[in-house]
Short mmCIF file of C-alpha atoms in Angstrom, two decimals:
data_model
loop_
_atom_site.label_atom_id
_atom_site.label_comp_id
_atom_site.label_asym_id
_atom_site.label_seq_id
_atom_site.Cartn_x
_atom_site.Cartn_y
_atom_site.Cartn_z
CA UNK A 1 1.09 15.49 -67.59
CA UNK A 2 1.09 12.46 -65.49
CA UNK A 3 1.47 12.55 -61.71
CA UNK A 4 5.10 11.26 -61.62
CA UNK A 5 6.31 14.00 -64.02
CA UNK A 6 4.59 16.70 -61.93
CA UNK A 7 6.27 15.39 -58.76
CA UNK A 8 9.69 15.34 -60.44
CA UNK A 9 9.30 18.92 -61.76
CA UNK A 10 8.14 20.18 -58.36
CA UNK A 11 11.11 18.51 -56.61
CA UNK A 12 13.59 19.90 -59.15
CA UNK A 13 12.13 23.43 -58.86
CA UNK A 14 12.32 23.24 -55.06
CA UNK A 15 15.98 22.21 -55.06
CA UNK A 16 16.86 24.93 -57.57
CA UNK A 17 15.11 27.57 -55.47
CA UNK A 18 16.79 26.34 -52.25
CA UNK A 19 20.28 26.47 -53.77
CA UNK A 20 19.64 29.97 -55.13
CA UNK A 21 18.77 31.19 -51.61
CA UNK A 22 22.18 30.21 -50.15
CA UNK A 23 24.50 33.19 -49.57
CA UNK A 24 27.09 33.72 -52.27
CA UNK A 25 30.01 33.28 -49.86
CA UNK A 26 28.69 30.04 -48.35
CA UNK A 27 30.63 26.84 -48.91
CA UNK A 28 29.28 23.43 -49.83
CA UNK A 29 27.80 22.77 -46.36
CA UNK A 30 26.45 26.25 -45.73
CA UNK A 31 29.56 27.32 -43.79
CA UNK A 32 31.30 30.58 -44.31
CA UNK A 33 34.67 30.52 -45.99
CA UNK A 34 37.43 29.58 -43.66
CA UNK A 35 40.92 28.19 -43.60
CA UNK A 36 43.25 26.26 -41.33
CA UNK A 37 46.21 27.79 -39.56
CA UNK A 38 48.42 27.02 -36.57
CA UNK A 39 48.32 28.57 -33.10
CA UNK A 40 51.02 28.36 -30.43
CA UNK A 41 50.20 26.27 -27.36
CA UNK A 42 51.03 28.32 -24.25
CA UNK A 43 49.66 26.04 -21.54
CA UNK A 44 48.50 22.47 -21.00
CA UNK A 45 46.81 21.46 -17.77
CA UNK A 46 45.66 17.87 -17.21
CA UNK A 47 42.05 17.46 -16.07
CA UNK A 48 42.29 14.86 -13.30
CA UNK A 49 39.50 12.78 -11.82
CA UNK A 50 39.94 10.70 -8.66
CA UNK A 51 38.35 7.26 -8.82
CA UNK A 52 38.04 4.50 -6.23
CA UNK A 53 39.55 1.25 -7.49
CA UNK A 54 39.13 -2.24 -5.99
CA UNK A 55 42.40 -4.10 -5.46
CA UNK A 56 41.70 -7.81 -4.79
CA UNK A 57 43.91 -9.82 -2.43
CA UNK A 58 43.86 -13.32 -0.94
CA UNK A 59 43.19 -13.72 2.77
CA UNK A 60 44.04 -17.23 4.09
CA UNK A 61 43.92 -19.02 7.44
CA UNK A 62 44.21 -22.52 8.91
CA UNK A 63 41.05 -24.03 10.36
CA UNK A 64 40.48 -27.26 12.33
CA UNK A 65 37.67 -29.24 10.68
CA UNK A 66 36.02 -32.32 12.28
CA UNK A 67 36.44 -35.46 10.17
CA UNK A 68 34.41 -38.66 10.71
CA UNK A 69 36.63 -41.70 11.02
CA UNK A 70 34.82 -44.71 9.60
CA UNK A 71 35.36 -47.74 11.82
CA UNK A 72 35.25 -50.71 9.52
CA UNK A 73 35.16 -53.32 12.28
CA UNK A 74 31.88 -53.87 14.07
CA UNK A 75 31.34 -57.00 16.13
CA UNK A 76 28.51 -59.24 14.94
CA UNK A 77 28.08 -60.75 18.45
CA UNK A 78 25.20 -58.48 19.58
CA UNK A 79 23.26 -59.23 16.38
CA UNK A 80 23.86 -63.02 16.61
CA UNK A 81 22.92 -63.13 20.28
CA UNK A 82 19.80 -61.05 19.62
CA UNK A 83 18.81 -63.40 16.78
CA UNK A 84 19.24 -66.49 18.95
CA UNK A 85 17.28 -65.01 21.86
CA UNK A 86 14.55 -63.73 19.51
CA UNK A 87 14.32 -67.10 17.76
CA UNK A 88 13.92 -68.94 21.09
CA UNK A 89 11.25 -66.51 22.30
CA UNK A 90 9.40 -66.74 18.97
CA UNK A 91 9.56 -70.56 19.05
CA UNK A 92 8.12 -70.64 22.57
CA UNK A 93 5.31 -68.22 21.74
CA UNK A 94 4.22 -69.84 18.50
CA UNK A 95 1.68 -72.70 18.35
CA UNK A 96 1.19 -75.35 15.74
CA UNK A 97 2.11 -74.38 12.19
CA UNK A 98 2.72 -70.78 13.31
CA UNK A 99 5.67 -71.93 15.39
CA UNK A 100 8.06 -71.81 12.39
CA UNK A 101 6.87 -68.34 11.34
CA UNK A 102 7.17 -67.04 14.94
CA UNK A 103 10.69 -68.48 15.20
CA UNK A 104 11.77 -66.74 11.96
CA UNK A 105 10.13 -63.44 12.97
CA UNK A 106 11.72 -63.63 16.45
CA UNK A 107 15.15 -64.32 14.95
CA UNK A 108 14.92 -61.34 12.57
CA UNK A 109 13.54 -58.98 15.22
CA UNK A 110 16.06 -60.13 17.85
CA UNK A 111 18.96 -59.73 15.41
CA UNK A 112 17.87 -56.18 14.58
CA UNK A 113 17.53 -55.23 18.25
CA UNK A 114 20.93 -56.77 19.02
CA UNK A 115 22.56 -54.82 16.16
CA UNK A 116 21.05 -51.54 17.40
CA UNK A 117 22.28 -52.18 20.93
CA UNK A 118 25.78 -53.02 19.63
CA UNK A 119 26.00 -49.74 17.66
CA UNK A 120 24.52 -47.68 20.48
CA UNK A 121 27.32 -48.57 22.82
CA UNK A 122 29.99 -47.32 20.39
CA UNK A 123 29.91 -43.63 19.60
CA UNK A 124 31.12 -42.63 16.13
CA UNK A 125 34.80 -41.73 15.96
CA UNK A 126 35.64 -38.13 15.04
CA UNK A 127 39.02 -36.59 14.53
CA UNK A 128 40.08 -33.13 13.47
CA UNK A 129 42.12 -32.13 10.47
CA UNK A 130 43.70 -28.75 9.73
CA UNK A 131 42.62 -27.33 6.36
CA UNK A 132 43.75 -24.16 4.61
CA UNK A 133 40.85 -21.80 3.83
CA UNK A 134 41.16 -18.76 1.56
CA UNK A 135 38.87 -16.03 0.28
CA UNK A 136 39.28 -12.98 -1.92
CA UNK A 137 38.74 -9.59 -0.29
CA UNK A 138 38.92 -6.17 -1.88
CA UNK A 139 40.97 -3.27 -0.61
CA UNK A 140 40.12 0.11 -2.11
CA UNK A 141 42.55 2.78 -3.27
CA UNK A 142 42.05 6.18 -4.83
CA UNK A 143 43.64 6.57 -8.21
CA UNK A 144 44.17 9.63 -10.41
CA UNK A 145 42.90 9.36 -13.97
CA UNK A 146 43.47 11.99 -16.64
CA UNK A 147 40.15 12.73 -18.36
CA UNK A 148 41.49 15.28 -20.79
CA UNK A 149 43.54 18.47 -21.04
CA UNK A 150 42.70 22.16 -20.65
CA UNK A 151 44.74 23.74 -23.45
CA UNK A 152 45.48 27.45 -23.71
CA UNK A 153 46.72 28.62 -27.10
CA UNK A 154 47.61 31.97 -28.69
CA UNK A 155 46.50 33.00 -32.15
CA UNK A 156 47.32 36.45 -33.55
CA UNK A 157 48.04 37.91 -30.11
CA UNK A 158 44.83 36.60 -28.44
CA UNK A 159 44.57 33.68 -26.04
CA UNK A 160 41.89 30.99 -26.23
CA UNK A 161 41.16 27.93 -24.10
CA UNK A 162 39.71 24.60 -25.13
CA UNK A 163 39.40 21.07 -23.79
CA UNK A 164 41.10 18.21 -25.65
CA UNK A 165 41.12 14.44 -25.20
CA UNK A 166 44.88 14.12 -25.80
CA UNK A 167 47.92 16.25 -25.02
CA UNK A 168 48.79 18.54 -27.99
CA UNK A 169 52.26 19.38 -29.19
CA UNK A 170 53.77 22.90 -29.30
CA UNK A 171 51.42 23.95 -32.09
CA UNK A 172 47.70 23.42 -32.53
CA UNK A 173 45.85 23.40 -35.82
CA UNK A 174 42.90 25.83 -35.71
CA UNK A 175 40.04 26.57 -38.08
CA UNK A 176 39.74 30.27 -38.87
CA UNK A 177 36.44 31.60 -40.18
CA UNK A 178 35.95 35.08 -41.57
CA UNK A 179 32.54 36.66 -41.83
CA UNK A 180 31.29 40.24 -42.08
CA UNK A 181 30.65 42.23 -38.91
CA UNK A 182 27.47 44.26 -39.50
#
């Protein structure tokens, strides 16, 4: 015999032997015979858990905020005067062909110094404006949550208790299994 036939025969023999070893009263999944019936629900008690829950709310207030007021008008007089004075000083200090270059450099430098002096004397203008500010804050509350139900039921004069995810009605379907008591 080839190897594949031997493997198949061994597997078949093993399954046959395993099924023969199951008890005679066992069902298809190895369970004992059983049946469904109904029991009477005699008590239902919710299983409650307390949880802390965040409840967001808006918290707002008015706040004064400094606002820079741009002053569009600036006098050009300090810059012009500085340029004239710088140009005269540069012209007097320069010699020969360098006189023109010294005059131009003096005019530029004097104009810049005059502009700086003109801006230094005028502080920037600030004003204040009221703006509404808001933020979200959380308040916390305790809340009850039902996690399940403790159910007491009666079947053939005996009471049993179980836990269920949902509330049952007046009757509860139960699985009854019968097996020998040795």
